[in-house]
CSV table of C-alpha atoms in Angstrom, one decimal:
chain,number,residue,atom,x,y,z
Q,325,MET,CA,38.2,11.1,37.1
Q,326,ALA,CA,35.0,11.7,38.8
Q,327,LYS,CA,31.7,12.7,37.3
Q,328,GLY,CA,31.5,16.6,36.9
Q,329,GLU,CA,35.3,17.1,37.2
Q,330,THR,CA,36.1,16.8,33.2
Q,331,LYS,CA,36.5,20.1,31.6
Q,332,LEU,CA,33.5,20.3,29.2
Q,333,ILE,CA,33.5,23.8,28.9
Q,334,ASP,CA,36.4,26.4,28.7
Q,335,GLU,CA,36.5,30.1,30.2
Q,336,LYS,CA,35.3,31.5,26.8
Q,337,GLY,CA,32.3,29.3,27.0
Q,338,ASN,CA,33.4,26.8,24.2
Q,339,ARG,CA,32.3,23.3,24.4
Q,340,ARG,CA,34.5,20.3,23.6
Q,341,ASP,CA,33.1,20.3,20.1
Q,342,GLY,CA,33.5,24.0,19.7
Q,343,ARG,CA,29.9,24.8,20.3
Q,344,LYS,CA,28.8,27.7,22.4
Q,345,TRP,CA,26.6,27.1,25.4
Q,346,ASP,CA,23.5,27.5,23.7
Q,347,GLN,CA,24.1,26.2,20.4
Q,348,LEU,CA,22.4,22.9,18.9
Q,349,ARG,CA,24.3,20.2,17.2
Q,350,PRO,CA,23.5,20.0,13.3
Q,351,ILE,CA,20.3,18.5,12.4
Q,352,LYS,CA,19.1,17.1,9.4
Q,353,LEU,CA,15.6,15.8,8.8
Q,354,GLN,CA,14.0,13.8,6.0
Q,355,VAL,CA,10.3,12.7,5.7
Q,356,GLY,CA,8.9,9.4,3.9
Q,357,LEU,CA,12.1,7.4,3.3
Q,358,VAL,CA,10.4,3.8,4.5
Q,359,LYS,CA,8.3,2.6,1.4
Q,360,ASN,CA,6.4,-0.2,3.4
Q,361,ALA,CA,5.7,2.2,6.3
Q,362,ASP,CA,2.2,4.3,6.6
Q,363,GLY,CA,4.8,7.2,7.5
Q,364,SER,CA,8.4,7.6,8.2
Q,365,ALA,CA,11.1,10.0,9.3
Q,366,TYR,CA,14.8,10.0,9.5
Q,367,ILE,CA,16.9,12.4,11.7
Q,368,GLU,CA,20.5,13.0,12.2
Q,369,TRP,CA,21.1,15.1,15.3
Q,370,GLY,CA,24.8,15.4,15.7
Q,371,LYS,CA,25.9,12.0,15.7
Q,372,ASN,CA,22.6,10.3,16.4
Q,373,LYS,CA,21.0,8.7,13.3
Q,374,ILE,CA,17.6,7.6,14.0
Q,375,MET,CA,14.8,6.2,12.0
Q,376,ALA,CA,11.1,6.5,12.9
Q,377,ALA,CA,8.4,4.6,11.0
Q,378,VAL,CA,4.7,4.5,11.8
Q,379,TYR,CA,2.2,1.8,10.9
Q,380,GLY,CA,-1.5,2.1,11.3
Q,381,PRO,CA,-4.3,2.8,12.1
Q,382,LYS,CA,-4.6,-1.2,12.2
Q,383,GLU,CA,-6.2,-3.8,13.7
Q,384,VAL,CA,-5.3,-4.5,17.4
Q,385,HIS,CA,-3.7,-7.7,18.2
Q,386,PRO,CA,-4.0,-9.3,20.7
Q,387,LYS,CA,-7.7,-8.6,20.8
Q,388,HIS,CA,-8.3,-7.9,24.5
Q,389,GLN,CA,-6.0,-4.9,24.1
Q,390,VAL,CA,-8.8,-3.2,21.9
Q,391,LEU,CA,-10.1,0.3,23.3
Q,392,ALA,CA,-13.6,0.7,21.9
Q,393,ASP,CA,-13.3,4.8,21.9
Q,394,ARG,CA,-9.8,5.2,20.8
Q,395,ALA,CA,-6.6,4.0,19.1
Q,396,LEU,CA,-3.9,2.3,21.0
Q,397,LEU,CA,-0.7,4.1,20.4
Q,398,ARG,CA,2.3,1.8,20.6
Q,399,CYS,CA,5.7,3.0,20.8
Q,400,ARG,CA,9.2,1.2,20.5
Q,401,TYR,CA,12.2,2.8,21.0
Q,402,HIS,CA,15.1,0.4,20.4
Q,403,MET,CA,19.0,1.0,19.9
Q,404,ALA,CA,20.6,-1.2,17.2
Q,405,PRO,CA,23.5,-3.4,18.6
Q,406,PHE,CA,25.9,-1.1,16.6
Q,407,SER,CA,24.8,2.1,17.6
Q,408,VAL,CA,26.9,2.3,20.5
Q,409,ASP,CA,30.6,1.8,21.1
Q,410,GLU,CA,30.3,-1.6,22.6
Q,411,ARG,CA,27.7,-4.1,21.2
Q,412,LYS,CA,24.5,-3.6,22.7
Q,413,ASN,CA,22.3,-6.8,23.3
Q,414,PRO,CA,19.4,-6.4,21.1
Q,415,ALA,CA,16.8,-7.4,23.6
Q,416,PRO,CA,14.9,-4.5,25.0
Q,417,SER,CA,16.8,-3.2,27.9
Q,418,ARG,CA,15.3,-1.6,31.0
Q,419,ARG,CA,16.2,2.0,29.7
Q,420,GLU,CA,14.6,1.2,26.2
Q,421,ILE,CA,11.3,0.3,27.7
Q,422,GLU,CA,11.4,3.3,29.9
Q,423,ILE,CA,12.1,5.5,27.0
Q,424,SER,CA,9.4,3.6,24.8
Q,425,LYS,CA,7.0,4.6,27.7
Q,426,VAL,CA,7.9,8.2,27.7
Q,427,MET,CA,7.9,8.7,24.2
Q,428,ARG,CA,4.4,7.3,23.9
Q,429,GLU,CA,3.0,9.7,26.7
Q,430,ALA,CA,5.1,12.5,25.0
Q,431,LEU,CA,3.2,11.9,21.5
Q,432,GLU,CA,-0.4,11.0,22.9
Q,433,PRO,CA,-1.3,14.8,23.6
Q,434,ALA,CA,-0.8,15.3,20.1
Q,435,VAL,CA,-2.5,12.4,18.5
Q,436,VAL,CA,-6.0,12.6,18.1
Q,437,VAL,CA,-6.4,8.9,19.4
Q,438,GLY,CA,-10.3,9.5,19.4
Q,439,ASP,CA,-10.6,9.6,15.6
Q,440,TYR,CA,-9.6,6.1,15.0
Q,441,PRO,CA,-11.4,3.9,17.7
Q,442,ARG,CA,-10.5,0.0,17.9
Q,443,THR,CA,-7.4,0.2,16.1
Q,444,ALA,CA,-3.8,0.4,16.9
Q,445,ILE,CA,-1.0,3.2,15.6
Q,446,GLU,CA,2.5,1.6,15.9
Q,447,VAL,CA,5.4,3.9,16.1
Q,448,TRP,CA,8.9,2.2,15.8
Q,449,VAL,CA,12.0,4.2,16.5
Q,450,GLU,CA,15.3,2.6,15.6
Q,451,VAL,CA,18.5,4.2,16.8
Q,452,LEU,CA,21.1,3.5,14.1
Q,453,GLN,CA,23.9,5.6,15.9
Q,454,SER,CA,23.6,7.0,19.4
Q,455,ASP,CA,25.4,10.2,20.8
Q,456,GLY,CA,23.3,11.6,23.6
Q,457,GLY,CA,19.8,13.2,23.1
Q,458,SER,CA,18.4,10.2,21.3
Q,459,ARG,CA,15.1,10.1,23.1
Q,460,VAL,CA,14.1,13.9,21.9
Q,461,ALA,CA,15.5,13.2,18.7
Q,462,GLY,CA,13.5,10.2,18.2
Q,463,ILE,CA,10.4,11.9,19.6
Q,464,THR,CA,10.9,14.7,17.0
Q,465,ALA,CA,11.2,11.9,14.0
Q,466,ALA,CA,8.2,10.1,15.5
Q,467,SER,CA,6.1,13.2,15.2
Q,468,LEU,CA,7.1,13.9,11.9
Q,469,ALA,CA,6.4,10.1,10.8
Q,470,LEU,CA,2.9,10.3,12.3
Q,471,ALA,CA,2.3,13.6,10.2
Q,472,ASP,CA,3.6,11.6,7.2
Q,473,ALA,CA,1.0,8.8,7.9
Q,474,GLY,CA,-1.5,11.3,7.7
Q,475,ILE,CA,-2.6,10.8,11.5
Q,476,ASN,CA,-4.7,13.7,12.8
Q,477,MET,CA,-2.4,15.7,15.4
Q,478,ARG,CA,-3.2,18.5,17.3
Q,479,ASP,CA,0.3,19.7,16.8
Q,480,LEU,CA,3.7,18.4,16.0
Q,481,VAL,CA,5.8,17.2,19.0
Q,482,VAL,CA,9.3,18.6,19.2
Q,483,GLY,CA,12.1,17.5,21.6
Q,484,CYS,CA,15.3,19.2,22.9
Q,485,SER,CA,17.6,18.5,25.8
Q,486,CYS,CA,19.4,20.9,27.9
Q,487,GLY,CA,21.6,20.2,31.1
Q,488,MET,CA,24.2,21.3,33.1
Q,489,ILE,CA,27.9,20.7,32.5
Q,490,ASN,CA,30.6,22.4,35.1
Q,491,GLY,CA,27.8,24.0,36.9
Q,492,GLN,CA,26.8,26.0,33.6
Q,493,VAL,CA,23.4,25.5,31.8
Q,494,VAL,CA,24.1,24.5,28.3
Q,495,ALA,CA,21.6,23.2,25.4
Q,496,ASP,CA,21.7,19.6,23.6
Q,497,LEU,CA,24.4,17.5,25.4
Q,498,ASP,CA,26.2,15.1,23.5
Q,499,ASP,CA,26.9,11.6,25.0
Q,500,THR,CA,30.3,12.6,26.8
Q,501,GLU,CA,28.6,15.6,28.2
Q,502,ASP,CA,25.6,13.5,29.2
Q,503,LYS,CA,27.8,11.3,31.2
Q,504,GLU,CA,30.3,13.5,32.5
Q,505,GLY,CA,28.1,16.4,33.4
Q,506,ASP,CA,26.1,17.4,36.1
Q,507,GLY,CA,22.6,16.6,34.6
Q,508,ASP,CA,20.4,16.7,31.8
Q,509,MET,CA,16.8,17.7,31.1
Q,510,PRO,CA,14.9,16.4,28.2
Q,511,VAL,CA,11.9,18.4,27.3
Q,512,ALA,CA,9.2,17.8,24.7
Q,513,ILE,CA,6.7,20.6,23.5
Q,514,LEU,CA,3.7,21.1,21.4
Q,515,PRO,CA,4.9,24.3,20.2
Q,516,ASN,CA,1.8,25.8,18.7
Q,517,LEU,CA,-0.2,24.9,22.0
Q,518,GLY,CA,2.5,25.8,24.3
Q,519,LEU,CA,2.2,22.6,26.0
Q,520,VAL,CA,4.9,20.6,27.4
Q,521,SER,CA,4.5,16.7,27.1
Q,522,LEU,CA,7.8,15.5,28.4
Q,523,LEU,CA,9.8,16.8,31.0
Q,524,GLN,CA,12.5,14.6,32.6
Q,525,VAL,CA,15.4,15.8,35.2
Q,526,ASP,CA,18.7,14.3,36.0
Q,527,GLY,CA,20.8,16.0,38.3
Q,528,VAL,CA,20.5,18.6,41.1
Q,529,TYR,CA,19.3,21.9,39.9
Q,530,SER,CA,19.0,25.5,41.6
Q,531,ARG,CA,15.6,27.1,41.0
Q,532,GLU,CA,17.3,29.6,38.7
Q,533,LYS,CA,19.2,27.1,36.8
Q,534,PHE,CA,16.0,25.0,36.5
Q,535,GLN,CA,14.2,27.9,35.2
Q,536,LYS,CA,16.9,28.7,32.6
Q,537,ALA,CA,17.7,25.2,31.5
Q,538,PHE,CA,13.9,24.6,30.9
Q,539,GLU,CA,13.3,28.1,29.1
Q,540,LEU,CA,16.4,27.2,26.9
Q,541,ALA,CA,15.2,23.6,26.0
Q,542,ILE,CA,11.6,25.4,24.9
Q,543,GLN,CA,13.7,27.9,22.9
Q,544,LYS,CA,15.7,25.5,21.1
Q,545,GLY,CA,12.8,23.4,20.6
Q,546,LYS,CA,11.1,25.8,18.7
Q,547,GLU,CA,14.3,26.3,16.5
Q,548,VAL,CA,14.0,22.6,15.8
Q,549,TYR,CA,10.3,23.1,15.0
Q,550,GLY,CA,11.2,25.2,12.2
Q,551,MET,CA,13.3,22.2,10.7
Q,552,GLN,CA,10.4,20.0,11.0
Q,553,ARG,CA,8.3,22.4,9.1
Q,554,GLU,CA,10.8,22.5,6.4
Q,555,ALA,CA,11.1,18.6,6.1
Q,556,LEU,CA,7.2,18.4,5.9
Q,557,ASN,CA,7.1,21.2,3.7
Q,558,ALA,CA,9.6,19.4,1.3
Q,559,ARG,CA,7.6,16.1,1.7
Q,560,PHE,CA,4.2,17.4,1.0
Q,561,PHE,CA,4.4,20.6,-1.1
Q,562,GLY,CA,7.6,20.0,-2.7
Q,563,GLY,CA,9.6,22.6,-1.0
Q,564,GLU,CA,7.9,25.2,-3.4
Q,565,ALA,CA,4.8,26.3,-1.8
Q,566,LYS,CA,6.1,28.0,1.5
Q,567,VAL,CA,4.2,26.8,4.3
Q,568,THR,CA,2.9,29.6,6.2
Q,569,GLN,CA,0.4,30.6,8.8
Q,570,VAL,CA,-2.7,31.2,7.0
Q,571,GLU,CA,-3.2,34.6,8.7
Q,572,GLU,CA,0.3,35.8,7.3
Q,573,VAL,CA,-0.6,34.9,3.7
Q,574,ALA,CA,-4.0,36.5,3.9
Q,575,GLU,CA,-2.7,39.8,5.0
O,195,MET,CA,-8.9,38.1,7.8
O,196,LYS,CA,-9.0,38.3,3.8
O,197,GLU,CA,-9.9,35.3,1.6
O,198,ALA,CA,-6.9,33.4,0.6
O,199,LYS,CA,-6.0,33.9,-3.1
O,200,ARG,CA,-4.2,30.5,-3.4
O,201,ALA,CA,-4.2,27.0,-1.8
O,202,GLN,CA,-2.0,27.3,1.3
O,203,GLY,CA,-0.1,24.6,2.7
O,204,VAL,CA,-0.7,24.1,6.4
O,205,LEU,CA,0.7,21.6,9.0
O,206,PRO,CA,-0.7,20.0,12.0
O,207,GLY,CA,-1.2,22.7,14.8
O,208,ASP,CA,-1.4,25.7,12.3
O,209,ARG,CA,-3.8,28.3,13.0
O,210,LEU,CA,-6.5,28.8,10.2
O,211,ALA,CA,-9.1,31.2,11.6
O,212,VAL,CA,-10.5,32.4,14.6
O,213,SER,CA,-14.0,30.7,15.5
O,214,GLU,CA,-15.8,33.8,15.2
O,215,GLU,CA,-15.2,33.8,11.5
O,216,PHE,CA,-15.4,30.2,10.3
O,217,LEU,CA,-16.8,26.8,11.6
O,218,PRO,CA,-14.4,24.0,12.0
O,219,GLY,CA,-14.7,21.4,9.1
O,220,SER,CA,-13.0,18.2,8.5
O,221,HIS,CA,-9.4,17.6,9.7
O,222,THR,CA,-9.8,20.8,11.9
O,223,TYR,CA,-10.3,21.5,15.3
O,224,ASP,CA,-11.5,24.5,17.6
O,225,SER,CA,-8.8,25.2,20.6
O,226,SER,CA,-9.8,27.8,22.8
O,227,GLY,CA,-11.1,30.1,19.9
O,228,LEU,CA,-8.8,29.0,17.3
O,229,ILE,CA,-9.5,26.9,14.6
O,230,ARG,CA,-6.2,24.8,13.7
O,231,SER,CA,-5.5,22.0,11.2
O,232,LEU,CA,-5.0,18.4,12.4
O,233,THR,CA,-3.1,17.2,9.4
O,234,ALA,CA,-0.7,18.5,6.5
O,235,GLY,CA,-2.8,19.6,3.5
O,236,SER,CA,-4.5,22.6,1.8
O,237,VAL,CA,-6.9,24.7,3.3
O,238,VAL,CA,-10.5,24.8,1.8
O,239,LYS,CA,-13.0,27.5,2.7
O,240,ASP,CA,-16.7,27.0,2.0
O,241,PRO,CA,-18.3,30.5,1.7
O,242,LYS,CA,-21.9,29.2,2.0
O,243,SER,CA,-21.5,27.2,5.0
O,244,MET,CA,-18.7,29.3,6.7
O,245,GLU,CA,-16.8,26.2,7.1
O,246,ILE,CA,-13.1,25.9,7.1
O,247,SER,CA,-11.3,22.6,6.4
O,248,VAL,CA,-8.1,20.9,5.4
O,249,LYS,CA,-7.8,18.6,2.4
O,250,PRO,CA,-5.2,16.3,3.7
O,251,ALA,CA,-1.8,15.7,1.7
O,252,ALA,CA,-1.7,12.2,3.2
O,253,GLU,CA,-4.6,10.0,4.6
O,254,PRO,CA,-4.2,6.7,6.6
O,255,GLY,CA,-6.6,4.8,4.2
O,256,LEU,CA,-9.2,4.2,6.6
O,257,PHE,CA,-12.7,2.5,5.8
O,258,ARG,CA,-15.7,4.6,4.7
O,259,VAL,CA,-19.2,3.8,4.4
O,260,ASP,CA,-19.7,2.5,0.7
O,261,ASP,CA,-16.3,1.3,0.2
O,262,TRP,CA,-15.9,-2.2,-0.9
O,263,VAL,CA,-13.8,-4.8,0.2
O,264,THR,CA,-12.5,-8.5,-0.4
O,265,GLY,CA,-11.8,-10.9,2.1
O,266,GLN,CA,-11.8,-14.1,3.4
O,267,VAL,CA,-14.7,-15.6,5.7
O,268,GLU,CA,-13.1,-16.6,9.2
O,269,ALA,CA,-16.0,-17.6,10.8
O,270,THR,CA,-19.7,-17.8,10.6
O,271,GLN,CA,-22.8,-17.6,13.2
O,272,ALA,CA,-26.4,-17.8,12.3
O,273,ASN,CA,-26.7,-14.0,11.4
O,274,SER,CA,-23.2,-12.9,10.9
O,275,ALA,CA,-19.7,-13.7,9.5
O,276,ASN,CA,-16.3,-12.5,10.4
O,277,VAL,CA,-14.5,-11.3,7.2
O,278,HIS,CA,-10.6,-11.0,7.2
O,279,ILE,CA,-10.1,-8.0,4.7
O,280,PHE,CA,-7.4,-8.5,2.1
O,281,PHE,CA,-8.4,-5.6,-0.2
O,282,HIS,CA,-10.1,-2.2,-0.1
O,283,ASN,CA,-11.4,-0.7,-2.9
O,284,GLY,CA,-9.5,-3.1,-5.1
O,285,LYS,CA,-6.1,-2.2,-3.5
O,286,PRO,CA,-4.2,-4.4,-1.3
O,287,ASN,CA,-4.6,-3.7,2.7
O,288,HIS,CA,-2.3,-5.6,4.9
O,289,LYS,CA,-3.6,-3.9,8.1
O,290,ASP,CA,-5.3,-7.0,9.4
O,291,PHE,CA,-8.7,-5.4,9.6
O,292,SER,CA,-11.5,-7.8,10.1
O,293,GLY,CA,-15.4,-7.0,9.3
O,294,MET,CA,-18.5,-8.4,10.6
O,295,LEU,CA,-20.7,-9.4,7.6
O,296,SER,CA,-24.3,-9.4,8.2
O,297,LEU,CA,-26.2,-12.2,7.0
O,298,ARG,CA,-29.5,-11.3,8.2
O,299,GLY,CA,-32.2,-11.6,5.5
O,300,LEU,CA,-30.0,-14.0,3.7
O,301,SER,CA,-29.5,-17.1,6.1
O,302,GLY,CA,-33.1,-17.9,6.9
O,303,GLY,CA,-33.7,-19.3,10.5
O,304,GLY,CA,-33.1,-16.0,12.1
O,305,ARG,CA,-35.4,-14.8,14.8
O,306,GLY,CA,-39.1,-15.6,14.0
O,307,GLU,CA,-38.1,-18.0,11.4
O,308,ARG,CA,-37.6,-20.9,13.9
O,309,GLY,CA,-38.0,-24.1,11.7
O,310,ALA,CA,-37.5,-22.2,8.3
O,311,ARG,CA,-35.0,-24.0,6.1
O,312,ARG,CA,-31.4,-22.9,6.7
O,313,THR,CA,-29.1,-21.8,4.0
O,314,THR,CA,-25.4,-21.0,3.9
O,315,PRO,CA,-25.0,-17.6,2.2
O,316,VAL,CA,-21.3,-17.9,2.9
O,317,LYS,CA,-18.9,-20.6,4.7
O,318,SER,CA,-15.7,-20.4,6.2
O,319,GLY,CA,-12.8,-20.0,3.8
O,320,ASP,CA,-14.8,-18.5,1.0
O,321,VAL,CA,-13.6,-15.2,-0.7
O,322,VAL,CA,-16.4,-12.4,-0.3
O,323,ARG,CA,-16.7,-9.0,-2.0
O,324,CYS,CA,-18.7,-7.1,0.5
O,325,ARG,CA,-20.0,-3.3,0.7
O,326,VAL,CA,-19.3,-1.4,3.9
O,327,PHE,CA,-22.5,-0.2,5.2
O,328,SER,CA,-21.7,1.2,8.7
O,329,LEU,CA,-18.8,2.1,11.0
O,330,VAL,CA,-20.9,2.3,14.3
O,331,ASN,CA,-18.7,1.7,17.2
O,332,GLY,CA,-15.6,1.4,15.2
O,333,ILE,CA,-16.7,-2.0,13.9
O,334,ILE,CA,-16.8,-2.5,9.9
O,335,HIS,CA,-20.0,-3.6,9.2
O,336,LEU,CA,-20.4,-5.2,5.9
O,337,ASN,CA,-23.4,-6.7,3.5
O,338,ILE,CA,-23.6,-8.7,0.6
O,339,ASP,CA,-27.0,-7.4,-0.7
O,340,GLU,CA,-26.1,-6.1,-3.9
O,341,PRO,CA,-25.9,-8.5,-7.0
O,342,ASP,CA,-22.1,-7.8,-7.4
O,343,MET,CA,-21.5,-8.5,-3.9
O,344,GLY,CA,-21.2,-12.0,-2.4
O,345,VAL,CA,-18.8,-14.9,-2.9
O,346,VAL,CA,-16.4,-14.6,-5.7
O,347,ALA,CA,-14.5,-17.8,-5.0
O,348,ALA,CA,-15.0,-21.0,-2.6
O,349,LEU,CA,-13.8,-24.5,-2.3
O,350,CYS,CA,-15.6,-27.7,-2.0
O,351,GLY,CA,-16.3,-28.5,1.6
O,352,ILE,CA,-15.6,-32.1,1.0
O,353,CYS,CA,-12.9,-32.6,-1.6
O,354,GLY,CA,-11.3,-29.1,-1.5
O,355,LYS,CA,-11.3,-28.4,-5.3
O,356,PRO,CA,-12.7,-25.1,-6.8
O,357,LEU,CA,-16.6,-24.9,-6.7
O,358,GLN,CA,-18.4,-23.9,-10.1
O,359,LYS,CA,-21.3,-21.8,-10.5
O,360,GLY,CA,-24.3,-23.8,-10.8
O,361,SER,CA,-27.6,-21.8,-10.8
O,362,ALA,CA,-28.1,-18.4,-9.0
O,363,THR,CA,-27.7,-19.5,-5.5
O,364,LYS,CA,-25.9,-23.1,-6.0
O,365,VAL,CA,-22.3,-24.0,-6.7
O,366,LYS,CA,-21.1,-27.4,-7.8
O,367,CYS,CA,-18.0,-29.3,-7.4
O,368,ASP,CA,-17.1,-30.9,-10.7
O,369,GLU,CA,-14.8,-33.5,-8.9
O,370,CYS,CA,-17.0,-35.0,-6.5
O,371,GLY,CA,-20.5,-33.8,-7.4
O,372,ASN,CA,-21.1,-31.9,-4.0
O,373,VAL,CA,-23.8,-29.0,-4.2
O,374,GLU,CA,-23.8,-26.3,-1.8
O,375,ASP,CA,-25.6,-22.9,-1.3
O,376,ARG,CA,-24.2,-19.6,-1.4
O,377,LYS,CA,-25.1,-15.7,-2.0
O,378,LEU,CA,-22.9,-15.4,-5.2
O,379,ALA,CA,-21.6,-12.4,-6.7
O,380,ARG,CA,-22.3,-11.8,-10.4
O,381,ASP,CA,-18.8,-12.8,-11.4
O,382,PHE,CA,-18.3,-15.6,-9.3
O,383,GLY,CA,-15.6,-18.2,-10.4
O,384,THR,CA,-14.1,-15.7,-12.7
O,385,ILE,CA,-11.2,-15.1,-10.1
O,386,PRO,CA,-8.9,-18.2,-10.4
O,387,ILE,CA,-8.0,-19.8,-7.2
O,388,GLU,CA,-5.7,-22.6,-6.6
O,389,PRO,CA,-6.7,-25.6,-4.3
């Protein structure tokens, strides 16, 4: 069956896994699991299982890459050989190199690299099990790992993907929807600052569909942001002190 | 905004105040008139300086002025030496940082002292304890001017056996009788090293 012909959503608007068009898969976030890293986070997003670890700020090697006025942010997105149905070659693929690059560019607006001159901050994202949307899940986990490491950040970064299946805009595509659908749109945002740090589009969208998918990705990203806050709250404040905006507490 | 009654947990990007109320302190920044947190931690308000800051819940363990470090001398020049840092304030540090140890005033033979007798306050391979005195340009500047700072362990340049303390600035090798100059820390030789 050609791409786009598989029935991925029925007349009632239910998807293959029973979700509605605007529903996210179940998400679980944990912070601070890797003892030897300066910061770490683990995310389960549907069937995705991803570990992110941050090392640094540390000395830059090779030395010629040192930036005199800011930190060098390095990201490495990697899929374990056992993360997909058929064994994947562990060597970095073209796709992984590209995702590492877009991940760095998505995180860089949030990290205050100017506070750590002549150092390197390394972000390692290891996909243990993959099921579509792993780049946005990786960005979400990496942002938590950076916050766990105590790196100064203007805001957390949260990712969410939307896309089109059978001509309809839906949130959070899984692997089959990604492959068989009409296109996907991973988006990463800095929710408090209202900035978009990643926007990739695959497929052909009308202006209205693009607008709808983009707004849905931001809306769902904010939902994930709430889960990020809960995970950091549990890590730093024992889950007891309710993390709230200062203005709300004061009033 | 009323004064907060209890310590509040904040996360990166959280609004702390408007810039008319407070000045941004440490781990905060001003974004279009709003002061926001840069890290996870608790809010600290100073009513005297009208500064709002965040006490971080986690810090990346960066070097600060007046910290002390222990490391190994990797290379020496006339007025400086490169020190690979292994301990920061007594705790292991595996981040591969190097510092620049200033030997000006210790080594002799510096500018204007041409022909003066050159001593060797540190040599490559020595284990030194140093004070961080500056972080200008992101470089960790170190010195060993204090009595507690200086070489804490060294090996003989001839036979490789551990050197023993001779006088205040001399170390000697019990094995081959070699005598060398060093700027010694007060507790030189008390840290056991195996050759």
